[in-house]
PDB file of C-alpha atoms (C1' of nucleotides) in Angstrom:
ATOM      1  CA  UNK A   1     -16.343 -14.472   6.861  1.00 39.00           C
ATOM      2  CA  UNK A   2     -17.967 -17.444   5.322  1.00 42.00           C
ATOM      3  CA  UNK A   3     -16.161 -20.459   3.881  1.00 48.00           C
ATOM      4  CA  UNK A   4     -16.971 -21.258   0.244  1.00 57.00           C
ATOM      5  CA  UNK A   5     -18.242 -24.781  -0.389  1.00 61.00           C
ATOM      6  CA  UNK A   6     -15.392 -25.764  -2.601  1.00 66.00           C
ATOM      7  CA  UNK A   7     -12.818 -25.253   0.090  1.00 66.00           C
ATOM      8  CA  UNK A   8     -10.643 -28.202   1.030  1.00 64.00           C
ATOM      9  CA  UNK A   9      -9.507 -26.374   4.096  1.00 68.00           C
ATOM     10  CA  UNK A  10     -11.236 -25.931   7.396  1.00 71.00           C
ATOM     11  CA  UNK A  11     -11.730 -22.492   8.900  1.00 71.00           C
ATOM     12  CA  UNK A  12      -9.013 -23.430  11.439  1.00 78.00           C
ATOM     13  CA  UNK A  13      -6.573 -24.306   8.735  1.00 78.00           C
ATOM     14  CA  UNK A  14      -7.257 -21.117   6.896  1.00 76.00           C
ATOM     15  CA  UNK A  15      -6.694 -19.156  10.056  1.00 78.00           C
ATOM     16  CA  UNK A  16      -3.452 -20.950  10.785  1.00 83.00           C
ATOM     17  CA  UNK A  17      -2.024 -20.306   7.391  1.00 81.00           C
ATOM     18  CA  UNK A  18      -3.060 -16.682   7.504  1.00 82.00           C
ATOM     19  CA  UNK A  19      -1.529 -16.294  10.940  1.00 85.00           C
ATOM     20  CA  UNK A  20       1.808 -17.516   9.704  1.00 83.00           C
ATOM     21  CA  UNK A  21       1.733 -15.038   6.838  1.00 83.00           C
ATOM     22  CA  UNK A  22       4.595 -12.531   6.866  1.00 81.00           C
ATOM     23  CA  UNK A  23       3.531  -9.118   7.966  1.00 83.00           C
ATOM     24  CA  UNK A  24       1.995  -6.885   5.367  1.00 82.00           C
ATOM     25  CA  UNK A  25       4.874  -4.474   5.763  1.00 82.00           C
ATOM     26  CA  UNK A  26       7.347  -7.260   4.962  1.00 85.00           C
ATOM     27  CA  UNK A  27       5.344  -8.278   1.907  1.00 88.00           C
ATOM     28  CA  UNK A  28       5.320  -4.686   0.728  1.00 88.00           C
ATOM     29  CA  UNK A  29       9.088  -4.554   1.276  1.00 86.00           C
ATOM     30  CA  UNK A  30       9.578  -7.648  -0.806  1.00 86.00           C
ATOM     31  CA  UNK A  31       7.459  -6.244  -3.607  1.00 90.00           C
ATOM     32  CA  UNK A  32       9.458  -3.067  -3.599  1.00 89.00           C
ATOM     33  CA  UNK A  33      12.587  -5.161  -3.674  1.00 86.00           C
ATOM     34  CA  UNK A  34      11.584  -7.122  -6.735  1.00 90.00           C
ATOM     35  CA  UNK A  35      10.061  -4.060  -8.434  1.00 93.00           C
ATOM     36  CA  UNK A  36      13.598  -2.659  -8.631  1.00 91.00           C
ATOM     37  CA  UNK A  37      14.636  -5.631 -10.723  1.00 90.00           C
ATOM     38  CA  UNK A  38      11.552  -5.335 -12.938  1.00 92.00           C
ATOM     39  CA  UNK A  39      13.032  -2.760 -15.325  1.00 92.00           C
ATOM     40  CA  UNK A  40      15.415  -3.633 -18.190  1.00 92.00           C
ATOM     41  CA  UNK A  41      17.374  -0.372 -17.724  1.00 92.00           C
ATOM     42  CA  UNK A  42      18.090  -1.077 -14.090  1.00 94.00           C
ATOM     43  CA  UNK A  43      18.905  -4.678 -14.825  1.00 92.00           C
ATOM     44  CA  UNK A  44      21.537  -3.600 -17.337  1.00 92.00           C
ATOM     45  CA  UNK A  45      22.990  -1.166 -14.878  1.00 93.00           C
ATOM     46  CA  UNK A  46      23.143  -3.925 -12.314  1.00 91.00           C
ATOM     47  CA  UNK A  47      24.750  -6.240 -14.827  1.00 89.00           C
ATOM     48  CA  UNK A  48      27.531  -3.813 -15.670  1.00 90.00           C
ATOM     49  CA  UNK A  49      28.113  -2.945 -12.061  1.00 91.00           C
ATOM     50  CA  UNK A  50      28.460  -6.702 -11.336  1.00 87.00           C
ATOM     51  CA  UNK A  51      31.462  -6.628 -13.717  1.00 85.00           C
ATOM     52  CA  UNK A  52      33.276  -3.611 -12.341  1.00 88.00           C
ATOM     53  CA  UNK A  53      32.962  -0.343 -10.519  1.00 91.00           C
ATOM     54  CA  UNK A  54      31.811   2.361 -12.947  1.00 92.00           C
ATOM     55  CA  UNK A  55      31.233   6.118 -13.046  1.00 93.00           C
ATOM     56  CA  UNK A  56      27.896   7.528 -14.203  1.00 93.00           C
ATOM     57  CA  UNK A  57      29.095   8.661 -17.591  1.00 91.00           C
ATOM     58  CA  UNK A  58      30.529   5.236 -18.507  1.00 90.00           C
ATOM     59  CA  UNK A  59      27.422   3.584 -17.220  1.00 92.00           C
ATOM     60  CA  UNK A  60      25.293   5.824 -19.355  1.00 91.00           C
ATOM     61  CA  UNK A  61      27.343   4.980 -22.447  1.00 88.00           C
ATOM     62  CA  UNK A  62      27.215   1.270 -21.706  1.00 89.00           C
ATOM     63  CA  UNK A  63      23.478   1.018 -21.176  1.00 90.00           C
ATOM     64  CA  UNK A  64      22.896   3.618 -23.863  1.00 89.00           C
ATOM     65  CA  UNK A  65      20.664   5.757 -21.732  1.00 91.00           C
ATOM     66  CA  UNK A  66      20.750   9.474 -21.161  1.00 92.00           C
ATOM     67  CA  UNK A  67      22.814  10.522 -18.133  1.00 92.00           C
ATOM     68  CA  UNK A  68      19.866  11.991 -16.187  1.00 94.00           C
ATOM     69  CA  UNK A  69      17.947   8.762 -16.713  1.00 94.00           C
ATOM     70  CA  UNK A  70      20.841   6.750 -15.380  1.00 95.00           C
ATOM     71  CA  UNK A  71      21.169   9.076 -12.367  1.00 95.00           C
ATOM     72  CA  UNK A  72      17.490   8.566 -11.620  1.00 95.00           C
ATOM     73  CA  UNK A  73      17.806   4.841 -11.651  1.00 95.00           C
ATOM     74  CA  UNK A  74      20.957   4.941  -9.564  1.00 96.00           C
ATOM     75  CA  UNK A  75      19.099   6.994  -7.020  1.00 96.00           C
ATOM     76  CA  UNK A  76      16.578   4.227  -6.762  1.00 95.00           C
ATOM     77  CA  UNK A  77      19.299   1.615  -6.515  1.00 94.00           C
ATOM     78  CA  UNK A  78      20.960   3.698  -3.744  1.00 93.00           C
ATOM     79  CA  UNK A  79      17.786   4.045  -1.719  1.00 91.00           C
ATOM     80  CA  UNK A  80      17.139   0.321  -2.009  1.00 88.00           C
ATOM     81  CA  UNK A  81      20.702  -0.348  -0.948  1.00 88.00           C
ATOM     82  CA  UNK A  82      21.613  -2.306  -4.094  1.00 90.00           C
ATOM     83  CA  UNK A  83      24.636  -0.098  -4.843  1.00 93.00           C
ATOM     84  CA  UNK A  84      27.326   1.819  -3.047  1.00 93.00           C
ATOM     85  CA  UNK A  85      28.901   4.960  -4.364  1.00 94.00           C
ATOM     86  CA  UNK A  86      32.156   6.705  -3.807  1.00 94.00           C
ATOM     87  CA  UNK A  87      32.948  10.257  -4.842  1.00 92.00           C
ATOM     88  CA  UNK A  88      36.315  11.089  -6.266  1.00 91.00           C
ATOM     89  CA  UNK A  89      36.567  14.691  -7.367  1.00 91.00           C
ATOM     90  CA  UNK A  90      33.785  15.418  -9.803  1.00 91.00           C
ATOM     91  CA  UNK A  91      33.025  11.851 -10.638  1.00 93.00           C
ATOM     92  CA  UNK A  92      30.973   9.361  -8.696  1.00 94.00           C
ATOM     93  CA  UNK A  93      31.807   5.653  -8.896  1.00 94.00           C
ATOM     94  CA  UNK A  94      29.050   3.111  -8.298  1.00 94.00           C
ATOM     95  CA  UNK A  95      29.423  -0.530  -7.341  1.00 93.00           C
ATOM     96  CA  UNK A  96      27.134  -3.335  -6.210  1.00 91.00           C
ATOM     97  CA  UNK A  97      26.306  -3.447  -2.560  1.00 85.00           C
ATOM     98  CA  UNK A  98      26.563  -7.186  -2.097  1.00 77.00           C
ATOM     99  CA  UNK A  99      26.371 -10.520  -3.804  1.00 73.00           C
ATOM    100  CA  UNK A 100      22.695 -11.195  -3.311  1.00 74.00           C
ATOM    101  CA  UNK A 101      22.135  -9.528  -6.635  1.00 78.00           C
ATOM    102  CA  UNK A 102      24.194 -12.004  -8.575  1.00 76.00           C
ATOM    103  CA  UNK A 103      22.433 -14.884  -6.867  1.00 75.00           C
ATOM    104  CA  UNK A 104      19.017 -13.512  -7.857  1.00 76.00           C
ATOM    105  CA  UNK A 105      20.238 -12.948 -11.363  1.00 76.00           C
ATOM    106  CA  UNK A 106      21.353 -16.593 -11.694  1.00 76.00           C
ATOM    107  CA  UNK A 107      18.214 -18.088 -10.210  1.00 76.00           C
ATOM    108  CA  UNK A 108      15.980 -16.003 -12.399  1.00 76.00           C
ATOM    109  CA  UNK A 109      17.961 -16.814 -15.495  1.00 77.00           C
ATOM    110  CA  UNK A 110      17.699 -20.507 -14.636  1.00 78.00           C
ATOM    111  CA  UNK A 111      13.979 -20.176 -14.355  1.00 73.00           C
ATOM    112  CA  UNK A 112      13.345 -18.432 -17.657  1.00 75.00           C
ATOM    113  CA  UNK A 113      15.782 -20.662 -19.551  1.00 78.00           C
ATOM    114  CA  UNK A 114      14.076 -23.904 -18.460  1.00 70.00           C
ATOM    115  CA  UNK A 115      10.925 -22.593 -20.116  1.00 53.00           C
TER     116      UNK A 115
ATOM    117  CA  UNK B   1      31.054   7.026 -29.796  1.00 38.00           C
ATOM    118  CA  UNK B   2      33.416   9.131 -27.765  1.00 43.00           C
ATOM    119  CA  UNK B   3      34.843   8.201 -24.402  1.00 49.00           C
ATOM    120  CA  UNK B   4      34.304  10.698 -21.619  1.00 58.00           C
ATOM    121  CA  UNK B   5      37.389  11.964 -19.852  1.00 62.00           C
ATOM    122  CA  UNK B   6      36.453  10.514 -16.510  1.00 65.00           C
ATOM    123  CA  UNK B   7      36.463   6.958 -17.772  1.00 65.00           C
ATOM    124  CA  UNK B   8      38.721   4.490 -16.139  1.00 64.00           C
ATOM    125  CA  UNK B   9      38.101   2.041 -18.965  1.00 68.00           C
ATOM    126  CA  UNK B  10      39.588   1.956 -22.412  1.00 70.00           C
ATOM    127  CA  UNK B  11      37.363   1.762 -25.441  1.00 70.00           C
ATOM    128  CA  UNK B  12      38.465  -1.894 -25.828  1.00 77.00           C
ATOM    129  CA  UNK B  13      37.409  -2.758 -22.276  1.00 77.00           C
ATOM    130  CA  UNK B  14      34.053  -1.049 -22.754  1.00 74.00           C
ATOM    131  CA  UNK B  15      33.513  -3.008 -25.947  1.00 77.00           C
ATOM    132  CA  UNK B  16      34.454  -6.247 -24.236  1.00 83.00           C
ATOM    133  CA  UNK B  17      32.035  -5.768 -21.393  1.00 80.00           C
ATOM    134  CA  UNK B  18      29.297  -4.745 -23.727  1.00 80.00           C
ATOM    135  CA  UNK B  19      29.959  -7.751 -25.915  1.00 83.00           C
ATOM    136  CA  UNK B  20      29.526 -10.153 -22.960  1.00 82.00           C
ATOM    137  CA  UNK B  21      26.237  -8.476 -22.035  1.00 81.00           C
ATOM    138  CA  UNK B  22      23.315 -10.903 -22.065  1.00 80.00           C
ATOM    139  CA  UNK B  23      21.108 -10.375 -25.127  1.00 81.00           C
ATOM    140  CA  UNK B  24      18.547  -7.652 -24.865  1.00 80.00           C
ATOM    141  CA  UNK B  25      15.842 -10.252 -25.198  1.00 81.00           C
ATOM    142  CA  UNK B  26      17.115 -12.119 -22.154  1.00 84.00           C
ATOM    143  CA  UNK B  27      17.296  -8.905 -20.179  1.00 86.00           C
ATOM    144  CA  UNK B  28      13.767  -8.162 -21.064  1.00 86.00           C
ATOM    145  CA  UNK B  29      12.823 -11.704 -19.984  1.00 85.00           C
ATOM    146  CA  UNK B  30      14.510 -11.158 -16.658  1.00 86.00           C
ATOM    147  CA  UNK B  31      12.723  -7.882 -16.170  1.00 89.00           C
ATOM    148  CA  UNK B  32       9.366  -9.562 -16.865  1.00 88.00           C
ATOM    149  CA  UNK B  33      10.309 -12.250 -14.447  1.00 86.00           C
ATOM    150  CA  UNK B  34      10.997  -9.905 -11.578  1.00 90.00           C
ATOM    151  CA  UNK B  35       8.058  -7.668 -12.438  1.00 93.00           C
ATOM    152  CA  UNK B  36       5.826 -10.581 -11.542  1.00 91.00           C
ATOM    153  CA  UNK B  37       7.187 -10.536  -8.006  1.00 91.00           C
ATOM    154  CA  UNK B  38       6.883  -6.780  -7.791  1.00 92.00           C
ATOM    155  CA  UNK B  39       3.316  -6.756  -6.615  1.00 94.00           C
ATOM    156  CA  UNK B  40       2.152  -7.384  -3.066  1.00 94.00           C
ATOM    157  CA  UNK B  41      -1.011  -9.140  -4.180  1.00 94.00           C
ATOM    158  CA  UNK B  42       0.886 -11.643  -6.289  1.00 95.00           C
ATOM    159  CA  UNK B  43       3.460 -12.096  -3.570  1.00 93.00           C
ATOM    160  CA  UNK B  44       0.735 -13.042  -1.139  1.00 93.00           C
ATOM    161  CA  UNK B  45      -0.729 -15.494  -3.609  1.00 94.00           C
ATOM    162  CA  UNK B  46       2.642 -17.045  -4.104  1.00 92.00           C
ATOM    163  CA  UNK B  47       3.163 -17.241  -0.362  1.00 90.00           C
ATOM    164  CA  UNK B  48      -0.097 -19.097   0.196  1.00 91.00           C
ATOM    165  CA  UNK B  49       0.501 -21.412  -2.713  1.00 92.00           C
ATOM    166  CA  UNK B  50       3.928 -22.249  -1.230  1.00 88.00           C
ATOM    167  CA  UNK B  51       2.021 -23.610   1.755  1.00 86.00           C
ATOM    168  CA  UNK B  52      -0.527 -25.699  -0.030  1.00 89.00           C
ATOM    169  CA  UNK B  53      -2.494 -26.231  -3.195  1.00 92.00           C
ATOM    170  CA  UNK B  54      -5.491 -23.940  -3.198  1.00 93.00           C
ATOM    171  CA  UNK B  55      -8.630 -23.211  -5.234  1.00 94.00           C
ATOM    172  CA  UNK B  56      -9.339 -19.749  -6.423  1.00 94.00           C
ATOM    173  CA  UNK B  57     -12.090 -18.988  -3.918  1.00 93.00           C
ATOM    174  CA  UNK B  58      -9.946 -19.913  -0.929  1.00 92.00           C
ATOM    175  CA  UNK B  59      -7.060 -17.942  -2.336  1.00 93.00           C
ATOM    176  CA  UNK B  60      -9.311 -14.897  -2.747  1.00 92.00           C
ATOM    177  CA  UNK B  61     -10.375 -15.187   0.906  1.00 89.00           C
ATOM    178  CA  UNK B  62      -6.831 -15.603   2.115  1.00 91.00           C
ATOM    179  CA  UNK B  63      -5.398 -12.660   0.267  1.00 92.00           C
ATOM    180  CA  UNK B  64      -8.574 -10.673   0.777  1.00 91.00           C
ATOM    181  CA  UNK B  65      -8.924  -9.717  -2.834  1.00 93.00           C
ATOM    182  CA  UNK B  66     -11.875  -9.926  -5.117  1.00 94.00           C
ATOM    183  CA  UNK B  67     -12.159 -13.203  -6.999  1.00 94.00           C
ATOM    184  CA  UNK B  68     -11.707 -11.586 -10.467  1.00 95.00           C
ATOM    185  CA  UNK B  69      -8.605  -9.806  -9.320  1.00 96.00           C
ATOM    186  CA  UNK B  70      -7.175 -13.045  -8.080  1.00 96.00           C
ATOM    187  CA  UNK B  71      -7.988 -14.752 -11.349  1.00 96.00           C
ATOM    188  CA  UNK B  72      -6.212 -11.947 -13.265  1.00 96.00           C
ATOM    189  CA  UNK B  73      -3.087 -12.395 -11.216  1.00 97.00           C
ATOM    190  CA  UNK B  74      -3.277 -16.181 -11.512  1.00 97.00           C
ATOM    191  CA  UNK B  75      -3.407 -15.768 -15.249  1.00 96.00           C
ATOM    192  CA  UNK B  76      -0.192 -13.749 -15.136  1.00 95.00           C
ATOM    193  CA  UNK B  77       1.384 -16.393 -12.885  1.00 95.00           C
ATOM    194  CA  UNK B  78       0.280 -19.098 -15.323  1.00 94.00           C
ATOM    195  CA  UNK B  79       1.706 -17.343 -18.364  1.00 92.00           C
ATOM    196  CA  UNK B  80       5.023 -16.836 -16.569  1.00 89.00           C
ATOM    197  CA  UNK B  81       5.021 -20.518 -15.467  1.00 89.00           C
ATOM    198  CA  UNK B  82       5.070 -19.815 -11.816  1.00 91.00           C
ATOM    199  CA  UNK B  83       2.027 -21.904 -11.088  1.00 94.00           C
ATOM    200  CA  UNK B  84       0.353 -24.999 -12.293  1.00 94.00           C
ATOM    201  CA  UNK B  85      -3.352 -25.603 -12.182  1.00 95.00           C
ATOM    202  CA  UNK B  86      -5.628 -28.629 -12.192  1.00 95.00           C
ATOM    203  CA  UNK B  87      -9.321 -28.625 -12.824  1.00 93.00           C
ATOM    204  CA  UNK B  88     -11.580 -30.855 -10.726  1.00 92.00           C
ATOM    205  CA  UNK B  89     -15.274 -30.284 -11.603  1.00 91.00           C
ATOM    206  CA  UNK B  90     -16.028 -26.628 -11.213  1.00 92.00           C
ATOM    207  CA  UNK B  91     -13.091 -25.755  -9.127  1.00 93.00           C
ATOM    208  CA  UNK B  92      -9.559 -25.031 -10.220  1.00 95.00           C
ATOM    209  CA  UNK B  93      -6.641 -25.807  -7.930  1.00 95.00           C
ATOM    210  CA  UNK B  94      -3.418 -23.871  -8.227  1.00 95.00           C
ATOM    211  CA  UNK B  95      -0.007 -24.815  -7.003  1.00 94.00           C
ATOM    212  CA  UNK B  96       3.540 -23.512  -7.352  1.00 92.00           C
ATOM    213  CA  UNK B  97       5.366 -24.693 -10.439  1.00 86.00           C
ATOM    214  CA  UNK B  98       8.725 -25.278  -8.778  1.00 78.00           C
ATOM    215  CA  UNK B  99      10.979 -24.356  -5.881  1.00 74.00           C
ATOM    216  CA  UNK B 100      12.798 -21.434  -7.482  1.00 75.00           C
ATOM    217  CA  UNK B 101      10.158 -19.216  -6.033  1.00 79.00           C
ATOM    218  CA  UNK B 102      10.941 -20.109  -2.456  1.00 76.00           C
ATOM    219  CA  UNK B 103      14.614 -19.508  -3.065  1.00 76.00           C
ATOM    220  CA  UNK B 104      14.009 -16.066  -4.434  1.00 77.00           C
ATOM    221  CA  UNK B 105      11.706 -15.357  -1.537  1.00 77.00           C
ATOM    222  CA  UNK B 106      14.402 -16.290   0.980  1.00 77.00           C
ATOM    223  CA  UNK B 107      17.193 -14.352  -0.686  1.00 76.00           C
ATOM    224  CA  UNK B 108      15.103 -11.297  -1.014  1.00 76.00           C
ATOM    225  CA  UNK B 109      13.944 -11.466   2.555  1.00 78.00           C
ATOM    226  CA  UNK B 110      17.532 -11.805   3.692  1.00 78.00           C
ATOM    227  CA  UNK B 111      18.486  -8.708   1.788  1.00 73.00           C
ATOM    228  CA  UNK B 112      15.758  -6.486   3.089  1.00 75.00           C
ATOM    229  CA  UNK B 113      16.230  -7.711   6.643  1.00 78.00           C
ATOM    230  CA  UNK B 114      19.911  -6.926   6.794  1.00 70.00           C
ATOM    231  CA  UNK B 115      19.013  -3.277   6.217  1.00 53.00           C
TER     232      UNK B 115
ATOM    233  C1'  DT C   1     -33.398 -27.072 -19.929  1.00 95.91           C
ATOM    234  C1'  DG C   2     -32.931 -24.040 -16.060  1.00 95.91           C
ATOM    235  C1'  DC C   3     -30.292 -22.693 -12.215  1.00 95.91           C
ATOM    236  C1'  DA C   4     -26.481 -22.270  -8.958  1.00 95.91           C
ATOM    237  C1'  DT C   5     -21.693 -22.364  -8.398  1.00 95.91           C
ATOM    238  C1'  DA C   6     -16.626 -21.618  -9.708  1.00 95.91           C
ATOM    239  C1'  DT C   7     -13.700 -19.285 -12.478  1.00 95.91           C
ATOM    240  C1'  DA C   8     -12.330 -16.302 -16.353  1.00 95.91           C
ATOM    241  C1'  DT C   9     -12.574 -12.247 -19.334  1.00 95.91           C
ATOM    242  C1'  DG C  10     -13.442  -7.411 -21.047  1.00 95.91           C
ATOM    243  C1'  DC C  11     -13.433  -2.761 -20.061  1.00 95.91           C
ATOM    244  C1'  DG C  12     -12.571   1.693 -17.928  1.00 95.91           C
ATOM    245  C1'  DC C  13     -10.107   4.325 -14.745  1.00 95.91           C
ATOM    246  C1'  DA C  14      -6.967   6.050 -11.110  1.00 95.91           C
ATOM    247  C1'  DG C  15      -2.282   5.771  -9.754  1.00 95.91           C
ATOM    248  C1'  DC C  16       2.326   4.800 -10.645  1.00 95.91           C
ATOM    249  C1'  DT C  17       6.734   4.960 -13.539  1.00 95.91           C
ATOM    250  C1'  DA C  18      10.345   5.726 -16.809  1.00 95.91           C
ATOM    251  C1'  DT C  19      11.932   9.028 -19.809  1.00 95.91           C
ATOM    252  C1'  DG C  20      13.122  13.537 -22.096  1.00 95.91           C
ATOM    253  C1'  DC C  21      14.369  17.944 -21.239  1.00 95.91           C
ATOM    254  C1'  DA C  22      15.872  21.913 -18.846  1.00 95.91           C
ATOM    255  C1'  DT C  23      18.291  23.211 -15.087  1.00 95.91           C
ATOM    256  C1'  DA C  24      20.481  22.952 -10.499  1.00 95.91           C
ATOM    257  C1'  DT C  25      24.401  21.401  -7.623  1.00 95.91           C
ATOM    258  C1'  DG C  26      28.963  20.390  -6.794  1.00 95.91           C
ATOM    259  C1'  DT C  27      33.898  20.180  -8.066  1.00 95.91           C
ATOM    260  C1'  DT C  28      38.221  21.456 -10.260  1.00 95.91           C
ATOM    261  C1'  DG C  29      41.324  24.529 -12.384  1.00 95.91           C
ATOM    262  C1'  DT C  30      42.525  29.218 -13.932  1.00 95.91           C
TER     263       DT C  30
ATOM    264  C1'  DA D   1      35.119  34.774  -9.531  1.00 95.91           C
ATOM    265  C1'  DC D   2      34.476  32.283 -13.657  1.00 95.91           C
ATOM    266  C1'  DA D   3      34.340  28.435 -16.782  1.00 95.91           C
ATOM    267  C1'  DA D   4      34.165  23.595 -17.781  1.00 95.91           C
ATOM    268  C1'  DC D   5      32.907  19.253 -16.485  1.00 95.91           C
ATOM    269  C1'  DA D   6      30.283  15.377 -13.797  1.00 95.91           C
ATOM    270  C1'  DT D   7      26.317  14.372 -11.651  1.00 95.91           C
ATOM    271  C1'  DA D   8      21.674  15.235  -9.607  1.00 95.91           C
ATOM    272  C1'  DT D   9      17.078  17.104  -9.537  1.00 95.91           C
ATOM    273  C1'  DG D  10      12.460  19.002 -11.036  1.00 95.91           C
ATOM    274  C1'  DC D  11       8.818  18.723 -13.961  1.00 95.91           C
ATOM    275  C1'  DA D  12       5.654  17.320 -17.645  1.00 95.91           C
ATOM    276  C1'  DT D  13       3.998  13.520 -20.144  1.00 95.91           C
ATOM    277  C1'  DA D  14       3.109   9.027 -22.349  1.00 95.91           C
ATOM    278  C1'  DG D  15       2.548   4.297 -21.272  1.00 95.91           C
ATOM    279  C1'  DC D  16       1.780   0.670 -18.188  1.00 95.91           C
ATOM    280  C1'  DT D  17      -0.696  -1.769 -14.234  1.00 95.91           C
ATOM    281  C1'  DG D  18      -3.815  -3.334 -10.815  1.00 95.91           C
ATOM    282  C1'  DC D  19      -8.302  -3.139  -9.452  1.00 95.91           C
ATOM    283  C1'  DG D  20     -13.472  -2.692  -9.554  1.00 95.91           C
ATOM    284  C1'  DC D  21     -17.200  -3.896 -11.991  1.00 95.91           C
ATOM    285  C1'  DA D  22     -20.191  -6.235 -15.141  1.00 95.91           C
ATOM    286  C1'  DT D  23     -20.402 -10.150 -17.646  1.00 95.91           C
ATOM    287  C1'  DA D  24     -19.012 -14.413 -20.053  1.00 95.91           C
ATOM    288  C1'  DT D  25     -17.794 -19.353 -19.785  1.00 95.91           C
ATOM    289  C1'  DA D  26     -17.893 -23.816 -17.746  1.00 95.91           C
ATOM    290  C1'  DT D  27     -19.402 -27.394 -14.797  1.00 95.91           C
ATOM    291  C1'  DG D  28     -22.790 -29.918 -12.031  1.00 95.91           C
ATOM    292  C1'  DC D  29     -27.409 -30.849 -10.512  1.00 95.91           C
ATOM    293  C1'  DA D  30     -32.433 -31.059 -10.440  1.00 95.91           C
TER     294       DA D  30
END
DNA sequence: TGCATATATGCGCAGCTATGCATATGTTGT
DNA sequence: ACAACATATGCATAGCTGCGCATATATGCA
């Protein structure tokens, strides 16, 4: 692989940086992670769950989405371990898995607000 | 709007939570923000830029993407203010805009690593 | 001006994704 | 067993997205 003439870096430096690169699998994992936050509907769900535990029906009313749509998104949030759920009779209550979510929320808000 | 029978929340509580909801515009902004991180190619670009300032050609070689593809992603990263750029003759050097990016990176990594 | 280099843009397409809708599953009470 | 309710799933589709490709722009040099 040839080095372009504009490069400030030597082939050795290039190799070193590339060697320290997180594994492709981990990169893909990160991308999947962020992709989950890249949808307004899911973000709203996450926001409401950060306030209180909620059943699917209430969640659907709050985010103003159809119940099946909410269930689909909750499934994604379950698979990515962002939410826990607890069954009580017919109803299922969802809650946030941990506090990382709120952290991310705050940092991202900070970024977009400072232009 | 009727309240489903499974609800633990009163109509007043529902209204209160919804009232405190960030504006739809801000939610959309957040989603756009995270969407930028939801792509392995962009994540790799961000990773390399977190190491050092780089020109487009070197970046393309490092992430092993075609130059036009890298330029496209850099454009997105520019518009979302994740990167700065500086022209020097024919070459354009890109660098990270601020340190929020690394924070997000770390938090996300922590989340996916703890299962 | 002509040419090589470095980067950016326009366009078309394949693959993904969120949603609407119908329906299936599971639970409770009669 | 049946009905009503809460949630989940399957499927089709419209819209978005990242990439390949060709090409345009911009800079430097002879």
